[in-house]
Amino acid sequence: MIIGCPTEIKPQEFRVGITPNAAQEAVNHGHEILIQAGAGAGAGFEDDDYRTAGARIIETAAEIFGTADMVVKVKEPQSGERKMLREGQLLFTYLHLAPDPDQTHDLLASGATCIAYETVTDDRGGLPLLAPMSEVAGRLAPQVGAWTLQKANGGRGVLMGGVPGVGPARVVVIGGGVVGTHAAKIAAGMGADVTVLDRSLPRLRYLDDVFGGVFKTSYASAGNTLELAQAADMIIGAVLIPGAAAPKLISRAQLSQLKPGAALVDVAIDQGGCFETSKATTHQDPIYDVDGIMHYCVANMPGAVARTSTIALGNATMPFMLALADKGWRQACSDDPHLMNGLNVHAGQLTYYAVGKALGIDVIAPSVAIKG
């Protein structure tokens, strides 16, 4: 198979879809790897690193899309990239379709087969291709939230760990999954007073057992969430419903009940955000003010630490990329139901229920698409 990796063109996105190590593995499996010139530079990988791995350097994205059987990326294809997709081509990347009708319709029109990292599952009920970036984003969230809290950036002017005689910042993390757990660990490590909210009692018990004393846990009822949010200096939104639009957990009307200058960090922004006033921002212009509340809603947070993120993502995606290339997507998905869960679009039809529900589009089962 010819596998192509273009340079990411989303603003301030420095990651790359294939590392030199992954390229070498694919070449060892007998596949041809095409890397766009400079694609890895933002993550610290030079073209010569790819050449050494056996890849071929291609000058333009158009050549990549025009030649490759499978295109491997990091972020969802942008408008210009979607125009280059073709019928029968395989796209393997993050998609986050539920809040993005334009992308969804373009992918359907392309006739391509699109497998989304964020909906591939594992036998433990996890999301193995989302998890490494969730870990990165979770660990970044308190760091960027602390910056947002600084007075010069419009925040309350509260130090995360306080100082002797002055209490620490109060941080509420909504969601006790991968993002929330890592965010809570880092925020607590910075000295903050941290509470994690979740609706799963087994998850809360697990967090108490493992992290008891490091941070507190609480049940995420609407009333309890608002009560804790009113006392918080920072609120980290870390709720995920796989493949679906994120639920809105704090409304615009409730902003007036929060502390002036409080920081909202919305790690769920790729899925539409879990605060009603959230809108996607970039690393170049990451924060904005709504009613005196500072919002940090960067849609590709892990891109800020591109080298760490690229290597972590490459480690996770490489076995699936090789399976798709070695077997072809139909056989690979037939052999692995967890990879089949990643199938979102095939030949003009939507194959992921949560996206169809969010956008009002008819869906066919992925098992039917594979046979078709």
mmCIF file of C-alpha atoms in Angstrom:
data_model
loop_
_atom_site.group_PDB
_atom_site.id
_atom_site.type_symbol
_atom_site.label_atom_id
_atom_site.label_comp_id
_atom_site.label_asym_id
_atom_site.label_seq_id
_atom_site.Cartn_x
_atom_site.Cartn_y
_atom_site.Cartn_z
ATOM 1 C CA MET A 1 0.000 0.000 0.000
ATOM 2 C CA ILE A 2 1.092 3.583 -0.621
ATOM 3 C CA ILE A 3 0.723 5.520 2.634
ATOM 4 C CA GLY A 4 0.896 9.316 2.518
ATOM 5 C CA CYS A 5 1.373 11.843 5.292
ATOM 6 C CA PRO A 6 0.826 15.548 4.467
ATOM 7 C CA THR A 7 1.945 18.539 6.513
ATOM 8 C CA GLU A 8 -0.741 19.634 8.986
ATOM 9 C CA ILE A 9 -2.233 22.987 7.948
ATOM 10 C CA LYS A 10 -4.589 23.729 10.853
ATOM 11 C CA PRO A 11 -3.374 26.926 12.578
ATOM 12 C CA GLN A 12 -0.637 26.336 15.155
ATOM 13 C CA GLU A 13 -0.658 22.565 14.584
ATOM 14 C CA PHE A 14 2.894 21.246 14.797
ATOM 15 C CA ARG A 15 2.287 17.494 15.093
ATOM 16 C CA VAL A 16 2.771 15.016 12.264
ATOM 17 C CA GLY A 17 0.757 11.880 11.509
ATOM 18 C CA ILE A 18 3.671 9.471 10.990
ATOM 19 C CA THR A 19 6.928 9.386 12.945
ATOM 20 C CA PRO A 20 10.178 8.158 11.359
ATOM 21 C CA ASN A 21 9.918 5.018 13.515
ATOM 22 C CA ALA A 22 6.401 4.306 12.234
ATOM 23 C CA ALA A 23 7.570 4.968 8.677
ATOM 24 C CA GLN A 24 10.378 2.458 9.090
ATOM 25 C CA GLU A 25 7.966 -0.169 10.456
ATOM 26 C CA ALA A 26 5.671 0.318 7.468
ATOM 27 C CA VAL A 27 8.563 0.106 5.003
ATOM 28 C CA ASN A 28 9.687 -3.120 6.722
ATOM 29 C CA HIS A 29 6.169 -4.457 6.068
ATOM 30 C CA GLY A 30 6.630 -3.784 2.357
ATOM 31 C CA HIS A 31 4.668 -0.533 2.059
ATOM 32 C CA GLU A 32 5.680 2.734 0.418
ATOM 33 C CA ILE A 33 5.685 5.817 2.648
ATOM 34 C CA LEU A 34 5.306 9.328 1.225
ATOM 35 C CA ILE A 35 5.984 12.260 3.558
ATOM 36 C CA GLN A 36 5.397 15.865 2.540
ATOM 37 C CA ALA A 37 8.556 17.959 2.770
ATOM 38 C CA GLY A 38 8.826 19.592 6.192
ATOM 39 C CA ALA A 39 5.850 17.692 7.644
ATOM 40 C CA GLY A 40 7.768 16.611 10.735
ATOM 41 C CA ALA A 41 9.702 19.829 11.380
ATOM 42 C CA GLY A 42 7.309 21.126 14.030
ATOM 43 C CA ALA A 43 7.806 17.948 16.042
ATOM 44 C CA GLY A 44 11.573 17.957 15.602
ATOM 45 C CA PHE A 45 11.784 15.396 12.776
ATOM 46 C CA GLU A 46 13.786 16.352 9.704
ATOM 47 C CA ASP A 47 13.209 15.119 6.153
ATOM 48 C CA ASP A 48 16.481 13.186 6.364
ATOM 49 C CA ASP A 49 15.107 11.269 9.373
ATOM 50 C CA TYR A 50 12.335 10.006 7.126
ATOM 51 C CA ARG A 51 14.680 9.279 4.246
ATOM 52 C CA THR A 52 16.826 7.196 6.603
ATOM 53 C CA ALA A 53 13.665 5.301 7.590
ATOM 54 C CA GLY A 54 13.047 4.483 3.935
ATOM 55 C CA ALA A 55 10.313 7.031 3.205
ATOM 56 C CA ARG A 56 10.127 9.192 0.119
ATOM 57 C CA ILE A 57 9.860 12.988 0.501
ATOM 58 C CA ILE A 58 7.128 14.606 -1.634
ATOM 59 C CA GLU A 59 6.923 18.356 -2.160
ATOM 60 C CA THR A 60 3.197 19.062 -2.138
ATOM 61 C CA ALA A 61 0.055 17.902 -0.357
ATOM 62 C CA ALA A 62 -1.663 17.548 -3.739
ATOM 63 C CA GLU A 63 0.860 14.868 -4.711
ATOM 64 C CA ILE A 64 0.301 13.079 -1.405
ATOM 65 C CA PHE A 65 -3.487 13.055 -1.752
ATOM 66 C CA GLY A 66 -3.274 12.251 -5.451
ATOM 67 C CA THR A 67 -0.998 9.239 -5.000
ATOM 68 C CA ALA A 68 -1.618 7.653 -1.596
ATOM 69 C CA ASP A 69 -3.993 4.734 -1.025
ATOM 70 C CA MET A 70 -4.180 5.727 2.653
ATOM 71 C CA VAL A 71 -3.688 9.233 4.050
ATOM 72 C CA VAL A 72 -2.572 9.387 7.691
ATOM 73 C CA LYS A 73 -2.920 12.696 9.527
ATOM 74 C CA VAL A 74 -3.383 14.137 12.995
ATOM 75 C CA LYS A 75 -6.170 16.706 12.743
ATOM 76 C CA GLU A 76 -9.355 16.556 10.733
ATOM 77 C CA PRO A 77 -8.859 17.434 7.055
ATOM 78 C CA GLN A 78 -9.341 21.113 6.409
ATOM 79 C CA SER A 79 -11.594 22.391 3.635
ATOM 80 C CA GLY A 80 -8.879 22.420 0.962
ATOM 81 C CA GLU A 81 -7.683 18.953 1.952
ATOM 82 C CA ARG A 82 -11.201 17.529 1.801
ATOM 83 C CA LYS A 83 -11.437 18.640 -1.820
ATOM 84 C CA MET A 84 -8.408 16.440 -2.610
ATOM 85 C CA LEU A 85 -9.863 13.247 -1.154
ATOM 86 C CA ARG A 86 -11.109 10.774 -3.735
ATOM 87 C CA GLU A 87 -13.450 7.831 -3.976
ATOM 88 C CA GLY A 88 -11.965 4.643 -2.567
ATOM 89 C CA GLN A 89 -9.189 6.438 -0.683
ATOM 90 C CA LEU A 90 -8.666 5.637 3.007
ATOM 91 C CA LEU A 91 -8.312 8.464 5.540
ATOM 92 C CA PHE A 92 -6.993 7.649 9.030
ATOM 93 C CA THR A 93 -6.968 10.609 11.449
ATOM 94 C CA TYR A 94 -8.924 12.434 14.139
ATOM 95 C CA LEU A 95 -12.273 13.577 12.726
ATOM 96 C CA HIS A 96 -14.589 14.777 15.561
ATOM 97 C CA LEU A 97 -17.543 14.902 13.181
ATOM 98 C CA ALA A 98 -20.461 15.394 15.591
ATOM 99 C CA PRO A 99 -20.055 19.186 15.947
ATOM 100 C CA ASP A 100 -18.810 19.667 12.361
ATOM 101 C CA PRO A 101 -21.540 19.280 9.712
ATOM 102 C CA ASP A 102 -19.448 20.917 6.968
ATOM 103 C CA GLN A 103 -16.643 18.400 7.317
ATOM 104 C CA THR A 104 -19.098 15.526 7.574
ATOM 105 C CA HIS A 105 -20.901 16.460 4.359
ATOM 106 C CA ASP A 106 -17.601 16.986 2.527
ATOM 107 C CA LEU A 107 -16.320 13.568 3.579
ATOM 108 C CA LEU A 108 -19.569 11.937 2.504
ATOM 109 C CA ALA A 109 -19.344 13.688 -0.865
ATOM 110 C CA SER A 110 -15.724 12.593 -1.367
ATOM 111 C CA GLY A 111 -16.559 8.886 -1.501
ATOM 112 C CA ALA A 112 -13.554 8.181 0.740
ATOM 113 C CA THR A 113 -13.456 5.694 3.610
ATOM 114 C CA CYS A 114 -12.705 7.536 6.855
ATOM 115 C CA ILE A 115 -11.593 5.915 10.101
ATOM 116 C CA ALA A 116 -11.535 8.211 13.137
ATOM 117 C CA TYR A 117 -8.894 7.793 15.812
ATOM 118 C CA GLU A 118 -11.281 9.004 18.497
ATOM 119 C CA THR A 119 -13.842 6.206 18.081
ATOM 120 C CA VAL A 120 -11.487 3.205 17.850
ATOM 121 C CA THR A 121 -12.028 1.159 21.024
ATOM 122 C CA ASP A 122 -10.251 -1.527 23.032
ATOM 123 C CA ASP A 123 -11.348 -4.576 25.030
ATOM 124 C CA ARG A 124 -11.370 -2.583 28.271
ATOM 125 C CA GLY A 125 -13.913 -0.093 26.986
ATOM 126 C CA GLY A 126 -11.258 2.568 26.405
ATOM 127 C CA LEU A 127 -10.322 4.713 23.425
ATOM 128 C CA PRO A 128 -6.679 3.794 22.777
ATOM 129 C CA LEU A 129 -6.006 6.352 20.028
ATOM 130 C CA LEU A 130 -7.635 9.191 21.940
ATOM 131 C CA ALA A 131 -6.064 8.282 25.285
ATOM 132 C CA PRO A 132 -2.496 9.525 24.629
ATOM 133 C CA MET A 133 -3.734 12.942 23.512
ATOM 134 C CA SER A 134 -6.204 12.990 26.404
ATOM 135 C CA GLU A 135 -3.293 12.376 28.740
ATOM 136 C CA VAL A 136 -1.357 15.250 27.182
ATOM 137 C CA ALA A 137 -4.340 17.619 27.163
ATOM 138 C CA GLY A 138 -5.232 16.708 30.730
ATOM 139 C CA ARG A 139 -1.721 17.437 31.938
ATOM 140 C CA LEU A 140 -1.645 20.696 29.990
ATOM 141 C CA ALA A 141 -5.032 21.926 31.251
ATOM 142 C CA PRO A 142 -3.937 23.097 34.734
ATOM 143 C CA GLN A 143 -0.791 24.619 33.216
ATOM 144 C CA VAL A 144 -2.705 26.736 30.681
ATOM 145 C CA GLY A 145 -5.424 27.389 33.250
ATOM 146 C CA ALA A 146 -2.837 28.767 35.676
ATOM 147 C CA TRP A 147 -1.630 31.114 32.927
ATOM 148 C CA THR A 148 -5.220 32.149 32.190
ATOM 149 C CA LEU A 149 -5.747 32.934 35.892
ATOM 150 C CA GLN A 150 -2.940 35.496 35.859
ATOM 151 C CA LYS A 151 -4.277 39.029 36.200
ATOM 152 C CA ALA A 152 -2.425 40.271 33.129
ATOM 153 C CA ASN A 153 -4.389 37.734 31.095
ATOM 154 C CA GLY A 154 -7.734 38.795 32.541
ATOM 155 C CA GLY A 155 -7.921 36.190 35.283
ATOM 156 C CA ARG A 156 -8.506 36.455 39.033
ATOM 157 C CA GLY A 157 -4.828 36.787 39.830
ATOM 158 C CA VAL A 158 -4.775 33.610 41.924
ATOM 159 C CA LEU A 159 -1.671 31.431 42.316
ATOM 160 C CA MET A 160 -2.397 27.724 41.977
ATOM 161 C CA GLY A 161 -0.551 26.635 45.111
ATOM 162 C CA GLY A 162 -0.998 29.802 47.140
ATOM 163 C CA VAL A 163 1.747 30.734 49.616
ATOM 164 C CA PRO A 164 2.043 30.346 53.403
ATOM 165 C CA GLY A 165 -0.881 32.223 54.895
ATOM 166 C CA VAL A 166 -2.778 32.393 51.579
ATOM 167 C CA GLY A 167 -4.925 29.496 50.400
ATOM 168 C CA PRO A 168 -4.460 27.747 47.054
ATOM 169 C CA ALA A 169 -6.652 28.032 43.983
ATOM 170 C CA ARG A 170 -9.800 25.965 43.972
ATOM 171 C CA VAL A 171 -9.989 23.777 40.880
ATOM 172 C CA VAL A 172 -13.029 21.785 39.775
ATOM 173 C CA VAL A 173 -12.523 19.090 37.144
ATOM 174 C CA ILE A 174 -15.766 17.964 35.494
ATOM 175 C CA GLY A 175 -15.243 14.418 34.264
ATOM 176 C CA GLY A 176 -13.159 11.693 35.871
ATOM 177 C CA GLY A 177 -11.905 9.924 32.752
ATOM 178 C CA VAL A 178 -8.428 10.070 31.243
ATOM 179 C CA VAL A 179 -8.375 13.862 30.768
ATOM 180 C CA GLY A 180 -9.892 14.580 34.162
ATOM 181 C CA THR A 181 -7.626 12.213 36.061
ATOM 182 C CA HIS A 182 -4.458 13.629 34.537
ATOM 183 C CA ALA A 183 -5.692 17.207 34.998
ATOM 184 C CA ALA A 184 -6.479 16.549 38.645
ATOM 185 C CA LYS A 185 -3.078 14.943 39.286
ATOM 186 C CA ILE A 186 -1.204 17.898 37.817
ATOM 187 C CA ALA A 187 -3.408 20.551 39.449
ATOM 188 C CA ALA A 188 -2.999 18.855 42.824
ATOM 189 C CA GLY A 189 0.733 18.603 42.193
ATOM 190 C CA MET A 190 0.778 22.369 41.659
ATOM 191 C CA GLY A 191 -0.700 22.735 45.132
ATOM 192 C CA ALA A 192 -4.292 23.509 44.187
ATOM 193 C CA ASP A 193 -7.380 22.383 46.099
ATOM 194 C CA VAL A 194 -8.893 19.971 43.537
ATOM 195 C CA THR A 195 -12.294 18.268 43.265
ATOM 196 C CA VAL A 196 -13.174 15.838 40.474
ATOM 197 C CA LEU A 197 -16.821 15.438 39.477
ATOM 198 C CA ASP A 198 -18.246 12.400 37.714
ATOM 199 C CA ARG A 199 -21.581 10.589 37.378
ATOM 200 C CA SER A 200 -20.069 7.107 37.568
ATOM 201 C CA LEU A 201 -19.932 5.862 41.144
ATOM 202 C CA PRO A 202 -17.525 3.026 40.232
ATOM 203 C CA ARG A 203 -15.198 5.614 38.682
ATOM 204 C CA LEU A 204 -15.418 7.836 41.768
ATOM 205 C CA ARG A 205 -14.637 4.829 43.974
ATOM 206 C CA TYR A 206 -11.636 4.005 41.801
ATOM 207 C CA LEU A 207 -10.330 7.576 41.996
ATOM 208 C CA ASP A 208 -10.807 7.611 45.770
ATOM 209 C CA ASP A 209 -8.986 4.296 46.146
ATOM 210 C CA VAL A 210 -6.048 5.307 43.967
ATOM 211 C CA PHE A 211 -5.761 9.034 44.672
ATOM 212 C CA GLY A 212 -7.404 9.420 48.076
ATOM 213 C CA GLY A 213 -5.811 12.424 49.771
ATOM 214 C CA VAL A 214 -4.378 13.827 46.525
ATOM 215 C CA PHE A 215 -7.687 15.287 45.364
ATOM 216 C CA LYS A 216 -11.356 15.055 46.343
ATOM 217 C CA THR A 217 -14.225 13.505 44.407
ATOM 218 C CA SER A 218 -17.897 14.423 44.198
ATOM 219 C CA TYR A 219 -20.990 13.303 42.297
ATOM 220 C CA ALA A 220 -21.782 15.409 39.226
ATOM 221 C CA SER A 221 -25.423 16.263 39.815
ATOM 222 C CA ALA A 222 -26.511 19.586 38.294
ATOM 223 C CA GLY A 223 -26.886 21.232 41.683
ATOM 224 C CA ASN A 224 -23.601 19.935 43.051
ATOM 225 C CA THR A 225 -21.742 20.928 39.887
ATOM 226 C CA LEU A 226 -23.037 24.502 40.083
ATOM 227 C CA GLU A 227 -22.308 24.789 43.815
ATOM 228 C CA LEU A 228 -18.689 23.726 43.356
ATOM 229 C CA ALA A 229 -18.318 25.847 40.214
ATOM 230 C CA GLN A 230 -19.447 28.948 42.122
ATOM 231 C CA ALA A 231 -16.575 28.486 44.574
ATOM 232 C CA ALA A 232 -13.962 27.620 41.930
ATOM 233 C CA ASP A 233 -11.128 29.708 40.559
ATOM 234 C CA MET A 234 -10.669 27.282 37.665
ATOM 235 C CA ILE A 235 -13.070 24.816 36.031
ATOM 236 C CA ILE A 236 -11.698 22.196 33.665
ATOM 237 C CA GLY A 237 -14.246 20.618 31.306
ATOM 238 C CA ALA A 238 -13.186 17.033 30.677
ATOM 239 C CA VAL A 239 -16.392 15.246 29.707
ATOM 240 C CA LEU A 240 -16.429 12.893 26.722
ATOM 241 C CA ILE A 241 -19.215 10.915 25.093
ATOM 242 C CA PRO A 242 -17.378 8.880 22.420
ATOM 243 C CA GLY A 243 -18.001 10.296 18.974
ATOM 244 C CA ALA A 244 -20.900 12.484 20.140
ATOM 245 C CA ALA A 245 -21.257 16.186 20.844
ATOM 246 C CA ALA A 246 -20.170 17.123 24.367
ATOM 247 C CA PRO A 247 -22.968 17.943 26.846
ATOM 248 C CA LYS A 248 -23.257 21.581 27.960
ATOM 249 C CA LEU A 249 -22.552 21.577 31.690
ATOM 250 C CA ILE A 250 -22.388 25.298 32.474
ATOM 251 C CA SER A 251 -24.817 27.661 30.767
ATOM 252 C CA ARG A 252 -24.261 31.279 29.846
ATOM 253 C CA ALA A 253 -26.776 32.332 32.486
ATOM 254 C CA GLN A 254 -24.696 30.579 35.145
ATOM 255 C CA LEU A 255 -21.539 32.565 34.304
ATOM 256 C CA SER A 256 -22.870 35.433 36.425
ATOM 257 C CA GLN A 257 -22.794 33.100 39.427
ATOM 258 C CA LEU A 258 -19.090 32.277 39.012
ATOM 259 C CA LYS A 259 -16.212 34.205 40.542
ATOM 260 C CA PRO A 260 -15.185 37.196 38.388
ATOM 261 C CA GLY A 261 -12.020 36.299 36.460
ATOM 262 C CA ALA A 262 -12.479 32.561 36.944
ATOM 263 C CA ALA A 263 -10.873 30.409 34.229
ATOM 264 C CA LEU A 264 -12.806 27.871 32.168
ATOM 265 C CA VAL A 265 -10.558 25.385 30.352
ATOM 266 C CA ASP A 266 -12.609 23.371 27.854
ATOM 267 C CA VAL A 267 -10.714 20.249 26.863
ATOM 268 C CA ALA A 268 -13.890 18.923 25.171
ATOM 269 C CA ILE A 269 -13.871 21.710 22.559
ATOM 270 C CA ASP A 270 -13.055 19.246 19.727
ATOM 271 C CA GLN A 271 -16.466 17.704 20.376
ATOM 272 C CA GLY A 272 -18.207 21.074 20.565
ATOM 273 C CA GLY A 273 -17.241 22.023 24.113
ATOM 274 C CA CYS A 274 -18.929 21.377 27.453
ATOM 275 C CA PHE A 275 -19.609 25.031 28.364
ATOM 276 C CA GLU A 276 -22.386 26.819 26.481
ATOM 277 C CA THR A 277 -20.138 29.816 25.809
ATOM 278 C CA SER A 278 -17.226 27.777 24.455
ATOM 279 C CA LYS A 279 -15.897 28.423 20.960
ATOM 280 C CA ALA A 280 -12.732 26.998 19.467
ATOM 281 C CA THR A 281 -9.578 29.118 19.747
ATOM 282 C CA THR A 282 -5.957 28.693 18.650
ATOM 283 C CA HIS A 283 -2.605 28.709 20.418
ATOM 284 C CA GLN A 284 -2.000 32.093 18.797
ATOM 285 C CA ASP A 285 -5.090 33.635 20.418
ATOM 286 C CA PRO A 286 -6.133 31.127 23.086
ATOM 287 C CA ILE A 287 -8.401 32.969 25.528
ATOM 288 C CA TYR A 288 -11.415 35.251 25.462
ATOM 289 C CA ASP A 289 -13.741 36.886 27.994
ATOM 290 C CA VAL A 290 -17.474 36.281 28.318
ATOM 291 C CA ASP A 291 -19.203 38.201 31.115
ATOM 292 C CA GLY A 292 -15.954 38.508 33.042
ATOM 293 C CA ILE A 293 -15.147 34.761 32.844
ATOM 294 C CA MET A 294 -11.990 33.789 30.985
ATOM 295 C CA HIS A 295 -12.331 30.928 28.492
ATOM 296 C CA TYR A 296 -9.409 28.807 27.222
ATOM 297 C CA CYS A 297 -10.746 26.671 24.357
ATOM 298 C CA VAL A 298 -7.803 25.718 22.131
ATOM 299 C CA ALA A 299 -8.964 22.923 19.842
ATOM 300 C CA ASN A 300 -5.577 21.238 19.498
ATOM 301 C CA MET A 301 -4.018 21.619 22.931
ATOM 302 C CA PRO A 302 -1.506 18.755 22.482
ATOM 303 C CA GLY A 303 -0.062 20.616 19.486
ATOM 304 C CA ALA A 304 1.649 22.932 21.970
ATOM 305 C CA VAL A 305 3.968 20.076 22.950
ATOM 306 C CA ALA A 306 4.215 18.655 19.468
ATOM 307 C CA ARG A 307 7.187 16.341 19.908
ATOM 308 C CA THR A 308 5.823 14.585 22.994
ATOM 309 C CA SER A 309 2.362 14.402 21.431
ATOM 310 C CA THR A 310 3.554 13.119 18.058
ATOM 311 C CA ILE A 311 5.606 10.308 19.568
ATOM 312 C CA ALA A 312 2.803 9.325 21.954
ATOM 313 C CA LEU A 313 0.226 9.337 19.163
ATOM 314 C CA GLY A 314 2.528 7.471 16.781
ATOM 315 C CA ASN A 315 3.082 4.726 19.345
ATOM 316 C CA ALA A 316 -0.681 4.246 19.603
ATOM 317 C CA THR A 317 -1.681 4.514 15.939
ATOM 318 C CA MET A 318 1.145 2.503 14.371
ATOM 319 C CA PRO A 319 -0.277 -1.028 14.993
ATOM 320 C CA PHE A 320 -3.649 0.015 13.517
ATOM 321 C CA MET A 321 -2.016 1.747 10.547
ATOM 322 C CA LEU A 322 -0.009 -1.399 9.822
ATOM 323 C CA ALA A 323 -3.107 -3.600 10.103
ATOM 324 C CA LEU A 324 -4.982 -1.384 7.636
ATOM 325 C CA ALA A 325 -2.046 -1.417 5.229
ATOM 326 C CA ASP A 326 -1.223 -5.127 5.560
ATOM 327 C CA LYS A 327 -4.790 -6.423 5.255
ATOM 328 C CA GLY A 328 -6.740 -3.641 3.597
ATOM 329 C CA TRP A 329 -9.375 -1.765 5.577
ATOM 330 C CA ARG A 330 -12.204 -4.278 5.040
ATOM 331 C CA GLN A 331 -10.262 -7.280 6.317
ATOM 332 C CA ALA A 332 -8.587 -5.294 9.102
ATOM 333 C CA CYS A 333 -11.952 -4.070 10.390
ATOM 334 C CA SER A 334 -13.528 -7.513 10.000
ATOM 335 C CA ASP A 335 -10.717 -9.025 12.060
ATOM 336 C CA ASP A 336 -10.823 -6.318 14.749
ATOM 337 C CA PRO A 337 -14.223 -5.060 15.949
ATOM 338 C CA HIS A 338 -12.467 -2.306 17.877
ATOM 339 C CA LEU A 339 -10.970 -0.934 14.674
ATOM 340 C CA MET A 340 -14.383 -1.323 13.013
ATOM 341 C CA ASN A 341 -15.740 1.066 15.663
ATOM 342 C CA GLY A 342 -13.452 3.681 14.147
ATOM 343 C CA LEU A 343 -15.237 3.578 10.805
ATOM 344 C CA ASN A 344 -17.233 6.815 10.506
ATOM 345 C CA VAL A 345 -17.699 7.305 6.757
ATOM 346 C CA HIS A 346 -17.636 4.952 3.771
ATOM 347 C CA ALA A 347 -18.556 5.588 0.119
ATOM 348 C CA GLY A 348 -20.945 8.434 0.811
ATOM 349 C CA GLN A 349 -22.605 6.861 3.848
ATOM 350 C CA LEU A 350 -22.263 7.626 7.539
ATOM 351 C CA THR A 351 -21.389 4.608 9.675
ATOM 352 C CA TYR A 352 -21.233 6.003 13.228
ATOM 353 C CA TYR A 353 -24.511 6.302 15.124
ATOM 354 C CA ALA A 354 -23.599 9.126 17.533
ATOM 355 C CA VAL A 355 -22.553 11.384 14.641
ATOM 356 C CA GLY A 356 -25.742 10.642 12.728
ATOM 357 C CA LYS A 357 -27.819 11.407 15.812
ATOM 358 C CA ALA A 358 -26.006 14.699 16.406
ATOM 359 C CA LEU A 359 -26.338 15.846 12.786
ATOM 360 C CA GLY A 360 -29.621 14.276 11.764
ATOM 361 C CA ILE A 361 -28.053 12.073 9.069
ATOM 362 C CA ASP A 362 -29.084 8.497 8.294
ATOM 363 C CA VAL A 363 -26.540 5.872 9.349
ATOM 364 C CA ILE A 364 -25.738 2.351 8.212
ATOM 365 C CA ALA A 365 -23.993 -0.201 10.430
ATOM 366 C CA PRO A 366 -20.237 -0.444 9.822
ATOM 367 C CA SER A 367 -20.613 -4.215 9.430
ATOM 368 C CA VAL A 368 -22.923 -3.553 6.477
ATOM 369 C CA ALA A 369 -20.441 -1.063 4.974
ATOM 370 C CA ILE A 370 -17.663 -3.643 5.182
ATOM 371 C CA LYS A 371 -19.705 -6.223 3.282
ATOM 372 C CA GLY A 372 -20.867 -3.652 0.742
#
